[in-house]
Tab-separated table of C-alpha atoms and ligand atoms in Angstrom:
chain	number	residue	atom	x	y	z
B	1	MET	CA	33.329	-12.750	12.871
B	2	ALA	CA	31.181	-9.623	12.513
B	3	GLU	CA	27.890	-9.904	14.391
B	4	ASP	CA	24.589	-10.258	12.554
B	5	LEU	CA	22.148	-7.360	12.584
B	6	PHE	CA	18.376	-7.392	12.401
B	7	VAL	CA	16.911	-4.333	10.657
B	8	THR	CA	13.435	-3.476	11.834
B	9	GLY	CA	11.511	-0.228	11.549
B	10	THR	CA	8.808	1.875	13.106
B	11	ASP	CA	6.534	1.147	10.157
B	12	THR	CA	6.392	-0.221	6.667
B	13	HIS	CA	7.932	1.967	3.934
B	14	VAL	CA	10.140	3.750	6.449
B	15	GLY	CA	13.437	2.817	4.793
B	16	LYS	CA	14.375	-0.640	6.151
B	17	THR	CA	15.425	-1.875	2.725
B	18	VAL	CA	17.479	1.260	2.043
B	19	LEU	CA	19.202	0.829	5.411
B	20	SER	CA	19.755	-2.895	4.802
B	21	ALA	CA	21.326	-2.166	1.400
B	22	LEU	CA	23.584	0.435	3.004
B	23	LEU	CA	24.687	-1.933	5.784
B	24	VAL	CA	25.258	-4.932	3.535
B	25	ALA	CA	27.394	-2.767	1.224
B	26	ALA	CA	29.327	-0.991	3.963
B	27	LEU	CA	29.933	-4.090	6.083
B	28	ASN	CA	30.517	-6.451	3.128
B	29	GLY	CA	27.885	-8.812	4.417
B	30	THR	CA	25.065	-11.033	3.232
B	31	TYR	CA	21.379	-10.063	3.009
B	32	TRP	CA	18.384	-12.113	4.146
B	33	LYS	CA	14.674	-11.278	4.334
B	34	PRO	CA	13.088	-14.357	5.933
B	35	ILE	CA	9.464	-13.277	5.343
B	36	GLN	CA	8.565	-11.357	2.197
B	37	THR	CA	5.098	-10.188	1.239
B	38	GLY	CA	4.194	-8.113	-1.806
B	39	ALA	CA	6.531	-10.132	-4.007
B	40	SER	CA	4.213	-9.432	-6.949
B	41	GLU	CA	5.667	-5.907	-6.904
B	42	GLY	CA	9.256	-7.204	-6.585
B	43	THR	CA	11.152	-8.457	-3.571
B	44	ASP	CA	13.331	-6.512	-1.175
B	45	ARG	CA	16.145	-8.945	-1.976
B	46	GLN	CA	16.020	-7.880	-5.650
B	47	GLN	CA	15.939	-4.229	-4.585
B	48	VAL	CA	18.946	-4.668	-2.282
B	49	MET	CA	20.859	-6.422	-5.093
B	50	ARG	CA	20.203	-3.410	-7.341
B	51	TRP	CA	20.884	-0.676	-4.797
B	52	ALA	CA	23.959	-2.273	-3.222
B	53	GLU	CA	25.173	-3.829	-6.497
B	54	LEU	CA	25.236	-7.122	-4.685
B	55	PRO	CA	25.492	-10.476	-6.499
B	56	GLU	CA	22.690	-12.940	-5.800
B	57	SER	CA	25.261	-15.200	-4.157
B	58	ARG	CA	25.522	-12.678	-1.307
B	59	THR	CA	21.837	-13.037	-0.503
B	60	VAL	CA	19.883	-15.809	1.174
B	61	PRO	CA	16.524	-16.815	-0.363
B	62	GLU	CA	13.391	-15.929	1.575
B	63	ARG	CA	12.025	-18.642	3.859
B	64	TYR	CA	8.460	-17.502	3.192
B	65	CYS	CA	7.531	-15.451	0.137
B	66	PHE	CA	4.017	-14.268	-0.759
B	67	ASP	CA	2.683	-12.194	-3.640
B	68	PRO	CA	-0.002	-10.022	-1.983
B	69	PRO	CA	1.219	-6.756	-0.413
B	70	VAL	CA	-0.436	-7.422	2.964
B	71	SER	CA	0.607	-8.362	6.489
B	72	PRO	CA	2.432	-11.739	6.711
B	73	HIS	CA	-0.379	-13.385	8.712
B	74	LEU	CA	-2.916	-12.454	6.016
B	75	ALA	CA	-0.655	-13.405	3.110
B	76	ALA	CA	0.012	-16.796	4.682
B	77	GLU	CA	-3.675	-17.347	5.401
B	78	ALA	CA	-4.561	-16.554	1.780
B	79	ALA	CA	-1.930	-19.080	0.670
B	80	GLY	CA	-3.408	-21.680	3.027
B	81	ILE	CA	-0.311	-22.026	5.180
B	82	THR	CA	0.875	-20.985	8.619
B	83	ILE	CA	4.215	-19.254	9.129
B	84	GLU	CA	6.132	-21.202	11.769
B	85	ILE	CA	8.949	-19.488	13.588
B	86	SER	CA	10.509	-22.855	14.382
B	87	ARG	CA	11.047	-23.296	10.618
B	88	ILE	CA	12.942	-20.020	10.257
B	89	CYS	CA	16.570	-20.680	11.160
B	90	ARG	CA	19.635	-18.599	10.512
B	91	PRO	CA	21.519	-20.292	7.675
B	92	SER	CA	24.578	-21.997	9.105
B	93	GLN	CA	26.745	-21.192	6.079
B	94	ILE	CA	26.778	-17.697	4.626
B	95	PRO	CA	29.214	-16.383	2.004
B	96	ALA	CA	30.205	-13.306	4.014
B	97	ALA	CA	29.481	-12.082	7.556
B	98	PRO	CA	27.649	-10.204	8.906
B	99	LEU	CA	24.180	-11.369	7.981
B	100	ILE	CA	21.872	-8.374	7.585
B	101	ILE	CA	18.343	-9.608	8.289
B	102	GLU	CA	15.380	-7.444	7.283
B	103	GLY	CA	12.021	-7.800	8.997
B	104	ALA	CA	8.596	-7.228	7.482
B	105	GLY	CA	6.582	-4.267	8.740
B	106	GLY	CA	7.183	-3.188	12.330
B	107	VAL	CA	7.881	-5.226	15.468
B	108	LEU	CA	4.214	-5.955	16.208
B	109	ALA	CA	3.316	-7.024	12.673
B	110	PRO	CA	1.554	-10.385	13.100
B	111	ILE	CA	3.060	-13.377	11.339
B	112	ASN	CA	0.541	-16.031	12.390
B	113	GLY	CA	-2.439	-16.415	14.726
B	114	SER	CA	-0.460	-15.725	17.872
B	115	GLU	CA	3.049	-14.486	17.062
B	116	MET	CA	4.556	-11.282	15.780
B	117	MET	CA	7.738	-10.119	14.076
B	118	LEU	CA	9.091	-9.450	17.574
B	119	ASP	CA	8.961	-13.183	18.338
B	120	LEU	CA	11.039	-13.920	15.245
B	121	ILE	CA	13.533	-11.201	16.204
B	122	GLY	CA	13.856	-12.776	19.657
B	123	LYS	CA	14.355	-16.221	18.198
B	124	LEU	CA	17.058	-15.185	15.734
B	125	GLY	CA	18.846	-13.328	18.536
B	126	ALA	CA	20.728	-10.708	16.510
B	127	PRO	CA	21.027	-7.158	17.860
B	128	VAL	CA	18.549	-4.784	16.273
B	129	VAL	CA	18.852	-1.546	14.342
B	130	VAL	CA	15.623	0.461	14.135
B	131	ALA	CA	14.895	2.442	10.958
B	132	SER	CA	12.881	5.553	11.877
B	133	ARG	CA	11.550	8.569	10.066
B	134	THR	CA	12.848	11.983	11.018
B	135	ALA	CA	9.375	13.461	10.509
B	136	LEU	CA	6.692	14.402	13.033
B	137	GLY	CA	5.341	11.325	14.836
B	138	THR	CA	8.685	9.613	14.999
B	139	ILE	CA	9.262	10.117	18.738
B	140	ASN	CA	6.173	8.131	19.672
B	141	HIS	CA	6.744	5.415	17.048
B	142	THR	CA	10.422	5.010	17.810
B	143	VAL	CA	10.141	4.958	21.591
B	144	LEU	CA	7.264	2.444	21.369
B	145	THR	CA	9.375	0.226	19.117
B	146	VAL	CA	12.442	0.394	21.363
B	147	ARG	CA	10.361	-0.366	24.441
B	148	ALA	CA	8.694	-3.347	22.786
B	149	LEU	CA	12.084	-4.743	21.763
B	150	ARG	CA	13.649	-4.266	25.178
B	151	GLY	CA	10.567	-5.646	26.894
B	152	ALA	CA	11.172	-8.860	24.958
B	153	GLY	CA	14.817	-8.921	26.030
B	154	VAL	CA	16.163	-7.926	22.608
B	155	CYS	CA	19.405	-5.925	22.364
B	156	VAL	CA	18.830	-2.624	20.549
B	157	LYS	CA	22.030	-1.412	18.919
B	158	GLY	CA	20.543	1.907	17.943
B	159	VAL	CA	18.261	3.935	15.728
B	160	VAL	CA	18.934	5.173	12.194
B	161	MET	CA	16.977	8.318	11.320
B	162	ILE	CA	15.836	8.541	7.699
B	163	GLY	CA	14.696	11.707	5.947
B	164	PRO	CA	15.367	15.446	6.107
B	165	GLU	CA	17.436	16.288	9.189
B	166	ASN	CA	15.432	17.055	12.327
B	167	LEU	CA	17.786	17.426	15.272
B	168	ASP	CA	15.032	18.121	17.795
B	169	ASN	CA	13.331	14.824	16.994
B	170	GLU	CA	16.667	13.023	17.014
B	171	ARG	CA	17.546	14.336	20.478
B	172	ALA	CA	14.080	13.452	21.762
B	173	VAL	CA	14.383	9.887	20.453
B	174	GLU	CA	17.736	9.528	22.241
B	175	ARG	CA	16.451	11.024	25.448
B	176	TYR	CA	13.043	9.417	25.793
B	177	GLY	CA	14.055	6.140	24.186
B	178	ALA	CA	17.406	6.024	26.038
B	179	VAL	CA	18.857	4.779	22.766
B	180	PRO	CA	21.687	6.087	20.580
B	181	VAL	CA	21.108	7.409	17.076
B	182	VAL	CA	23.829	5.471	15.240
B	183	GLY	CA	23.209	6.804	11.761
B	184	ARG	CA	21.336	9.197	9.528
B	185	ILE	CA	20.228	8.727	5.931
B	186	PRO	CA	19.119	11.909	4.149
B	187	MET	CA	16.656	11.772	1.268
B	188	LEU	CA	18.843	10.666	-1.636
B	189	ASP	CA	18.202	11.765	-5.224
B	190	ARG	CA	19.708	8.504	-6.356
B	191	ILE	CA	19.972	5.377	-4.232
B	192	CYS	CA	22.998	3.375	-5.384
B	193	ARG	CA	26.052	1.676	-3.920
B	194	ARG	CA	28.169	4.833	-4.217
B	195	THR	CA	25.701	7.144	-2.453
B	196	LEU	CA	24.950	4.557	0.237
B	197	LEU	CA	28.662	4.101	1.004
B	198	GLN	CA	29.103	7.877	1.121
B	199	VAL	CA	26.285	8.139	3.665
B	200	PHE	CA	27.855	5.406	5.801
B	201	GLU	CA	31.202	7.242	5.748
B	202	SER	CA	29.751	10.655	6.574
B	203	SER	CA	26.741	9.998	8.766
B	204	PHE	CA	27.109	6.695	10.640
B	205	ASP	CA	28.822	5.924	13.924
B	206	ARG	CA	31.489	3.521	12.682
B	207	ARG	CA	32.216	2.206	16.185
B	208	ALA	CA	28.645	0.932	16.537
B	209	PHE	CA	29.171	-1.261	13.486
B	210	SER	CA	32.696	-2.549	13.998
C	301	ADP	N1	16.895	7.906	2.228
C	301	ADP	C1	16.053	7.805	1.206
C	301	ADP	N2	16.233	8.537	0.102
C	301	ADP	C2	15.382	8.443	-0.934
C	301	ADP	N3	14.314	7.642	-0.967
C	301	ADP	C3	14.074	6.870	0.108
C	301	ADP	C4	14.937	6.901	1.245
C	301	ADP	N4	14.454	6.037	2.156
C	301	ADP	C5	13.354	5.491	1.606
C	301	ADP	N5	13.126	5.992	0.379
C	301	ADP	C6	12.003	5.661	-0.524
C	301	ADP	O1	10.981	5.021	0.222
C	301	ADP	C7	10.701	3.757	-0.342
C	301	ADP	C8	10.466	2.782	0.794
C	301	ADP	O2	11.699	2.498	1.403
C	301	ADP	P1	12.052	1.032	1.828
C	301	ADP	O3	13.486	1.019	2.246
C	301	ADP	O4	11.667	0.065	0.760
C	301	ADP	O5	11.084	0.863	3.091
C	301	ADP	P2	10.724	-0.436	3.959
C	301	ADP	O6	11.750	-1.487	3.637
C	301	ADP	O7	10.779	0.028	5.370
C	301	ADP	O8	9.328	-0.808	3.554
C	301	ADP	C9	11.897	3.402	-1.227
C	301	ADP	O9	11.540	2.625	-2.325
C	301	ADP	C10	12.418	4.732	-1.640
C	301	ADP	O10	11.746	5.137	-2.809
C	302	MG	MG1	11.629	-3.459	2.943
């Protein structure tokens, strides 16, 4: 069975949902976002269903879902609850493997008074793909993210660079992060199943995802 993947990113709005839609389409998998905030503006699960043309049956409902577009720890606090990692378990039955799991924010986004997204990543145990910008600032953000993941004993499969091509930054990420760039997503005029599959064919390292 194809192995699950956890999609994290160097930041919010970096392209995690675009990358998740691409992977779930290309690998014929199932999508799950365990913690969603900002649901008042739509959920990432709905966005992935649109972009990847995925039926709802190939998604797993969120375990925690909050309306305000704020950090999970704040959204939970406002709702009067505490997010508990012990209550977030990989579903035992999924319609199609692999399970593509999308995080919220970056790896050190807090989810309760003492734990961060990184703790959830460690608990779920899937190898991680890091969504990174190609733009200035990415070397620092990406290497920090990779180091935090490895420091917690998490397997980093690789980095996917998103945005206008910047080979110098890409090489620097590989060198200073000691991590492979396993894919590139250019800025797309139209994000849809067809363009996402084309990008996977042309700009992803197929061996990293087989
Ligand atoms: N490769 C891309 N091509 C075009 N637009 C993109 C691309 N990547 C991200 N975007 C834009 O940036 C927004 C944020 O991306 P998203 O995947 O939702 O980020 P995240 O999940 O990390 O918060 C998207 O709604 C989309 O408009
Ligand atoms: Mg997202």
